[in-house]
Amino acid sequence: MIKIKNLSKLYQTKTQSVQAVDDVSLTIDKGEIFGVIGYSGAGKSTFVRLINRLEEPSDGSVVIHDKDITKMQHNELRNKRQKIGMIFQHFNLLWSRTVYDNIAFPLEIAGVPKAKRKEKVLELINLVGLSGKEENYPSQLSGGQKQRVGIARALANDPEVLLCDEATSALDPETTDDILDLLVSINKKLGLTIILITHEMHVIQQICHRVAVMENGKVVESGEVLDVFVKPQSKTTQRFVQQLNPLEHDKNNLAAFINDRDDTEVVKVHFIGNSAKRALISEVSKKFDVEINILQGSISPTQEGAYGTLFIEVNGDNAVIKQSLDFMQNEGVEVEVLKHV
């Protein structure tokens, strides 16, 4: 378990002070994939570098498996860092070394004997799907392959924690999905705790169990990914969620679909888990004397189950519309009536 308490980082220059991280407290469970999301300048990259003390905190503590990183002296910290792997947005590979040698590098530094190094490197090459690329140089690899080398290198010393700082930002969407699938596989096979920094909501949606949202150095919201998706509280979180629902993002587009009638309601319906696979709209149409027009809908998988959002227009008698919406809520879906769109 990782316990982060009152963590802060203040940068002081001759002309100004910048509070990059401001009194952040989080608990991250062993073996989970924890996401930290924020827009540029939110402080998320500084935050992740404070966890392994690549940046020195101004205040607060980081405790990993009952060991306070912030109180460690140089030699103890160096040994502890071997158990904290890190991968980067731009790979940070050694361009004069082959795939094999890049992955072997941290093992060399740790003083692992040559025979054991070879065994470990070949195991990792197979784990990340790079068999046959051992003698290739980084310049001969695609972006996704370079990041796989970075992941293998980060795993070389059997870390307890893997820090991912915008690990997919430089990749195309298909390659991003491949890398995210690899991280999930590693998480399950090795029971590895992963802290993932990103500005992309679909990355959080796809692999994270819980998420913290940062703005101006502070955590403005945190919780289970499904809870954050369904009930975003802060304006920053709402902006991220809107990226996945274009009609919600542009209420003018939504208004273009709506009949300007007193007997019409426009409703946003959230489906979670098994309810996302249920033909509830069909049931409502058969059970109640209402007409339902689907404006937009999507279902997205998360690590905790499916999550769906549906925008519908419901036409009919006001009393019957209310009955149909009450029925949907009683069936376990969340219903939000958009009175003024």
Coordinates of C-alpha atoms in Angstrom, one line a residue:
M1 CA 0.0 0.0 0.0
I2 CA 1.1 3.6 -0.8
K3 CA 0.2 6.3 1.6
I4 CA 0.7 9.9 0.4
K5 CA 0.0 12.5 3.1
N6 CA 0.0 16.3 2.7
L7 CA 2.5 16.1 -0.2
S8 CA 3.6 19.5 -1.5
K9 CA 6.2 21.0 -3.9
L10 CA 6.9 24.7 -4.0
Y11 CA 9.3 26.0 -6.7
Q12 CA 10.9 29.3 -5.7
T13 CA 12.5 31.7 -8.2
K14 CA 13.8 35.2 -7.8
T15 CA 10.6 36.7 -9.1
Q16 CA 7.8 34.2 -8.1
S17 CA 6.7 31.1 -6.2
V18 CA 5.0 28.3 -8.0
Q19 CA 3.0 25.7 -6.0
A20 CA 3.2 22.7 -8.3
V21 CA 1.7 20.2 -5.9
D22 CA -0.4 21.5 -3.0
D23 CA -1.2 19.3 0.0
V24 CA -2.1 16.1 -1.8
S25 CA -3.2 13.1 0.3
L26 CA -4.0 9.7 -1.3
T27 CA -4.0 6.0 -0.4
I28 CA -3.2 3.6 -3.2
D29 CA -3.9 -0.1 -2.6
K30 CA -1.4 -2.8 -3.4
G31 CA -2.0 -4.3 -6.8
E32 CA -4.4 -1.7 -8.2
I33 CA -4.0 0.5 -11.3
F34 CA -4.5 4.1 -10.0
G35 CA -4.9 6.9 -12.5
V36 CA -4.0 10.6 -12.0
I37 CA -5.6 12.9 -14.6
G38 CA -5.3 16.6 -15.2
Y39 CA -4.8 19.2 -17.9
S40 CA -1.4 20.6 -18.7
G41 CA 0.0 22.4 -15.7
A42 CA -2.1 20.6 -13.2
G43 CA 0.9 19.3 -11.3
K44 CA 0.5 15.6 -12.1
S45 CA 4.0 15.0 -13.6
T46 CA 5.6 16.7 -10.6
F47 CA 3.4 14.6 -8.3
V48 CA 4.6 11.3 -9.8
R49 CA 8.2 12.4 -9.6
L50 CA 7.8 13.2 -5.9
I51 CA 6.8 9.6 -5.3
N52 CA 10.3 8.3 -6.1
R53 CA 12.0 11.5 -5.1
L54 CA 13.2 12.5 -8.5
E55 CA 11.8 15.7 -7.2
E56 CA 12.3 16.6 -3.5
P57 CA 9.1 17.4 -1.7
S58 CA 8.7 20.7 0.1
D59 CA 6.5 19.0 2.6
G60 CA 4.6 15.8 3.3
S61 CA 5.4 12.1 3.2
V62 CA 5.3 9.1 0.8
V63 CA 5.1 5.8 2.5
I64 CA 5.5 2.6 0.3
H65 CA 5.0 -0.7 2.1
D66 CA 5.6 1.0 5.5
K67 CA 8.8 2.7 4.4
D68 CA 8.8 6.5 4.3
I69 CA 10.6 7.5 1.1
T70 CA 10.9 11.1 2.1
K71 CA 13.0 10.3 5.1
M72 CA 15.5 8.0 3.4
Q73 CA 19.2 8.9 3.1
H74 CA 20.9 8.6 -0.3
N75 CA 22.1 4.9 -0.2
E76 CA 18.8 3.6 1.2
L77 CA 16.8 5.7 -1.3
R78 CA 18.9 4.4 -4.2
N79 CA 18.2 0.8 -3.2
K80 CA 14.5 1.6 -2.8
R81 CA 14.3 3.2 -6.2
Q82 CA 15.3 -0.1 -7.7
K83 CA 11.8 -1.3 -6.6
I84 CA 10.0 1.7 -8.2
G85 CA 10.0 1.3 -12.0
M86 CA 9.2 4.2 -14.2
I87 CA 8.2 4.7 -17.8
F88 CA 8.1 7.9 -19.7
Q89 CA 6.3 9.7 -22.5
H90 CA 9.3 9.8 -24.8
F91 CA 10.8 6.4 -23.8
N92 CA 14.2 7.7 -22.6
L93 CA 16.0 4.8 -24.2
L94 CA 19.8 4.5 -24.7
W95 CA 20.0 5.0 -28.5
S96 CA 23.5 3.4 -28.7
R97 CA 22.3 0.2 -27.1
T98 CA 20.2 -2.7 -28.4
V99 CA 16.9 -3.7 -27.1
Y100 CA 18.6 -6.4 -25.0
D101 CA 21.2 -4.0 -23.6
N102 CA 18.6 -1.4 -22.8
I103 CA 16.7 -3.9 -20.7
A104 CA 19.9 -5.2 -19.1
F105 CA 21.2 -1.8 -18.1
P106 CA 19.4 -1.5 -14.7
L107 CA 20.5 -5.0 -13.9
E108 CA 24.1 -4.1 -14.6
I109 CA 23.8 -1.1 -12.3
A110 CA 22.3 -3.4 -9.6
G111 CA 25.3 -5.8 -9.9
V112 CA 23.3 -8.8 -11.1
P113 CA 25.6 -11.6 -12.5
K114 CA 25.7 -11.9 -16.3
A115 CA 24.0 -15.3 -16.4
K116 CA 21.1 -14.1 -14.3
R117 CA 20.9 -10.9 -16.3
K118 CA 20.5 -12.9 -19.5
E119 CA 17.8 -15.1 -18.0
K120 CA 15.9 -12.1 -16.7
V121 CA 16.2 -10.0 -19.9
L122 CA 15.0 -12.8 -22.2
E123 CA 12.0 -13.4 -19.8
L124 CA 11.1 -9.7 -20.0
I125 CA 11.5 -9.6 -23.8
N126 CA 9.0 -12.4 -24.0
L127 CA 6.7 -10.8 -21.5
V128 CA 6.4 -7.5 -23.5
G129 CA 6.1 -9.2 -26.9
L130 CA 9.5 -8.3 -28.4
S131 CA 10.9 -11.7 -29.2
G132 CA 13.1 -11.5 -32.2
K133 CA 13.9 -7.8 -31.6
E134 CA 16.7 -8.4 -29.1
E135 CA 19.5 -7.0 -31.3
N136 CA 17.6 -4.1 -32.8
Y137 CA 18.4 -0.5 -31.9
P138 CA 15.8 2.0 -30.8
S139 CA 16.0 3.7 -34.2
Q140 CA 14.8 0.5 -35.8
L141 CA 11.6 0.2 -33.6
S142 CA 8.1 1.7 -33.8
G143 CA 6.8 3.9 -31.1
G144 CA 4.9 1.1 -29.5
Q145 CA 8.0 -1.2 -29.6
K146 CA 10.1 1.5 -28.0
Q147 CA 7.6 1.8 -25.1
R148 CA 7.6 -1.9 -24.7
V149 CA 11.4 -1.7 -24.2
G150 CA 10.8 1.0 -21.7
I151 CA 8.3 -1.1 -19.8
A152 CA 10.6 -4.2 -19.8
R153 CA 13.5 -2.1 -18.5
A154 CA 11.2 -0.7 -15.8
L155 CA 10.4 -4.2 -14.7
A156 CA 14.0 -5.5 -14.7
N157 CA 14.5 -5.2 -10.9
D158 CA 11.1 -6.7 -10.0
P159 CA 9.6 -3.4 -8.8
E160 CA 6.8 -3.1 -6.2
V161 CA 5.4 -0.1 -8.0
L162 CA 5.4 1.1 -11.7
L163 CA 5.0 4.8 -12.4
C164 CA 3.8 5.7 -15.8
D165 CA 4.2 9.4 -16.8
E166 CA 2.1 10.0 -19.9
A167 CA 3.2 6.7 -21.2
T168 CA 0.9 6.6 -24.2
S169 CA 0.7 10.3 -25.1
A170 CA 3.3 9.9 -28.0
L171 CA 1.5 6.9 -29.5
D172 CA -1.3 6.5 -32.0
P173 CA -4.7 5.3 -30.8
E174 CA -4.2 1.6 -31.8
T175 CA -0.8 1.4 -30.3
T176 CA -2.1 3.1 -27.2
D177 CA -4.6 0.3 -26.8
D178 CA -1.9 -2.3 -27.2
I179 CA 0.2 -0.7 -24.5
L180 CA -2.7 -0.3 -22.1
D181 CA -3.6 -4.0 -22.7
L182 CA 0.0 -4.9 -21.9
L183 CA -0.1 -2.9 -18.6
V184 CA -3.3 -4.6 -17.6
S185 CA -1.7 -8.0 -18.3
I186 CA 1.4 -7.1 -16.3
N187 CA -0.8 -5.9 -13.4
K188 CA -2.7 -9.2 -13.3
K189 CA 0.3 -11.5 -13.8
L190 CA 2.7 -9.8 -11.4
G191 CA 0.2 -8.2 -9.0
L192 CA 2.1 -4.9 -9.6
T193 CA 0.8 -1.6 -8.3
I194 CA 0.6 0.9 -11.2
I195 CA 0.3 4.7 -10.9
L196 CA -0.7 6.1 -14.3
I197 CA -0.4 9.8 -15.1
T198 CA -2.4 11.0 -18.1
H199 CA -4.5 13.8 -19.6
E200 CA -6.6 11.3 -21.6
M201 CA -9.9 10.2 -20.1
H202 CA -10.2 7.1 -22.3
V203 CA -6.9 5.9 -20.8
I204 CA -8.4 6.1 -17.3
Q205 CA -11.6 4.5 -18.5
Q206 CA -9.9 1.6 -20.1
I207 CA -7.5 0.3 -17.4
C208 CA -7.8 2.2 -14.0
H209 CA -9.6 1.0 -10.9
R210 CA -9.6 4.4 -9.2
V211 CA -8.7 7.9 -10.3
A212 CA -7.7 11.2 -8.8
V213 CA -8.3 14.5 -10.7
M214 CA -5.8 17.2 -10.3
E215 CA -6.1 21.0 -10.9
N216 CA -3.6 23.7 -9.9
G217 CA -1.6 21.2 -7.9
K218 CA -4.6 20.0 -5.8
V219 CA -6.7 16.8 -6.0
V220 CA -10.1 18.2 -6.7
E221 CA -11.9 14.8 -6.9
S222 CA -11.0 11.1 -6.4
G223 CA -12.8 7.8 -6.3
E224 CA -13.8 4.7 -8.2
V225 CA -13.6 5.2 -12.0
L226 CA -17.3 4.3 -12.5
D227 CA -18.4 6.7 -9.7
V228 CA -16.4 9.5 -11.2
F229 CA -17.8 8.8 -14.7
V230 CA -21.4 8.7 -13.5
K231 CA -21.3 11.6 -11.0
P232 CA -18.5 13.9 -11.7
Q233 CA -18.4 16.6 -9.0
S234 CA -15.8 19.1 -10.0
K235 CA -15.9 21.2 -13.2
T236 CA -12.5 19.8 -14.3
T237 CA -13.8 16.2 -14.0
Q238 CA -17.0 17.2 -15.9
R239 CA -14.9 18.5 -18.7
F240 CA -13.0 15.2 -18.9
V241 CA -16.2 13.2 -18.9
Q242 CA -17.6 15.4 -21.6
Q243 CA -14.8 14.3 -23.9
L244 CA -16.5 10.9 -24.2
N245 CA -20.0 12.3 -24.7
P246 CA -20.1 14.8 -27.6
L247 CA -23.7 15.7 -27.2
E248 CA -23.2 16.4 -23.5
H249 CA -20.2 18.6 -24.4
D250 CA -22.2 20.7 -26.9
K251 CA -25.7 21.3 -25.6
N252 CA -26.5 23.3 -28.8
N253 CA -26.1 20.1 -30.8
L254 CA -28.4 18.3 -28.4
A255 CA -31.0 21.1 -28.6
A256 CA -31.1 20.6 -32.3
F257 CA -32.7 17.2 -31.8
I258 CA -35.4 18.3 -29.4
N259 CA -39.0 18.9 -30.2
D260 CA -40.1 22.2 -28.6
R261 CA -43.3 20.7 -27.0
D262 CA -44.7 20.6 -23.5
D263 CA -45.2 16.8 -23.6
T264 CA -41.5 16.1 -24.3
E265 CA -38.7 15.3 -21.9
V266 CA -35.0 14.9 -22.8
V267 CA -33.3 12.5 -20.5
K268 CA -29.8 11.3 -19.9
V269 CA -29.7 7.7 -18.7
H270 CA -26.7 6.0 -17.1
F271 CA -26.3 2.3 -17.3
I272 CA -23.8 0.5 -15.0
G273 CA -22.7 -3.1 -15.0
N274 CA -25.2 -5.7 -16.1
S275 CA -27.9 -3.0 -16.7
A276 CA -25.7 -1.8 -19.7
K277 CA -26.5 -5.0 -21.5
R278 CA -30.3 -4.9 -20.9
A279 CA -32.9 -3.9 -23.4
L280 CA -34.5 -1.4 -21.0
I281 CA -35.7 1.1 -23.6
S282 CA -37.5 -1.6 -25.4
E283 CA -39.2 -2.7 -22.2
V284 CA -40.3 0.9 -21.4
S285 CA -41.7 1.4 -24.9
K286 CA -43.8 -1.8 -24.5
K287 CA -44.9 -1.1 -20.9
F288 CA -45.9 2.6 -21.2
D289 CA -47.7 4.7 -23.8
V290 CA -44.7 6.8 -24.7
E291 CA -42.5 7.4 -27.8
I292 CA -38.8 7.2 -27.3
N293 CA -36.3 8.7 -29.7
I294 CA -32.6 7.8 -29.1
L295 CA -30.4 10.9 -29.7
Q296 CA -27.1 9.4 -28.8
G297 CA -25.7 6.5 -26.9
S298 CA -22.5 4.6 -26.0
I299 CA -21.2 1.8 -23.9
S300 CA -17.7 1.8 -22.6
P301 CA -15.8 -1.0 -20.8
T302 CA -14.0 -0.2 -17.5
Q303 CA -12.0 -2.4 -15.1
E304 CA -15.0 -2.4 -12.8
G305 CA -17.7 -3.2 -15.4
A306 CA -19.5 -1.7 -18.4
Y307 CA -20.7 1.9 -18.3
G308 CA -23.2 3.3 -20.7
T309 CA -24.8 6.7 -21.4
L310 CA -27.9 7.2 -23.4
F311 CA -29.6 10.5 -24.4
I312 CA -33.2 10.0 -25.2
E313 CA -36.3 12.1 -26.1
V314 CA -39.5 10.9 -24.4
N315 CA -42.8 12.0 -25.9
G316 CA -46.2 11.4 -24.3
D317 CA -48.5 12.4 -21.5
N318 CA -46.6 14.1 -18.7
A319 CA -47.9 11.7 -16.1
V320 CA -47.0 8.7 -18.2
I321 CA -43.6 10.1 -18.9
K322 CA -43.0 10.4 -15.2
Q323 CA -44.1 6.8 -14.6
S324 CA -41.8 5.5 -17.3
L325 CA -38.8 7.4 -15.8
D326 CA -39.6 6.2 -12.3
F327 CA -39.7 2.7 -13.7
M328 CA -36.2 3.1 -15.2
Q329 CA -34.9 4.4 -11.9
N330 CA -36.5 1.5 -10.0
E331 CA -34.7 -0.9 -12.4
G332 CA -31.3 0.3 -11.2
V333 CA -30.4 2.9 -13.8
E334 CA -29.7 6.6 -13.1
V335 CA -32.0 9.1 -14.8
E336 CA -31.3 12.8 -15.3
V337 CA -33.9 14.9 -16.8
L338 CA -32.4 17.7 -18.9
K339 CA -35.1 20.4 -18.5
H340 CA -33.0 23.2 -20.0
V341 CA -30.6 22.2 -22.7

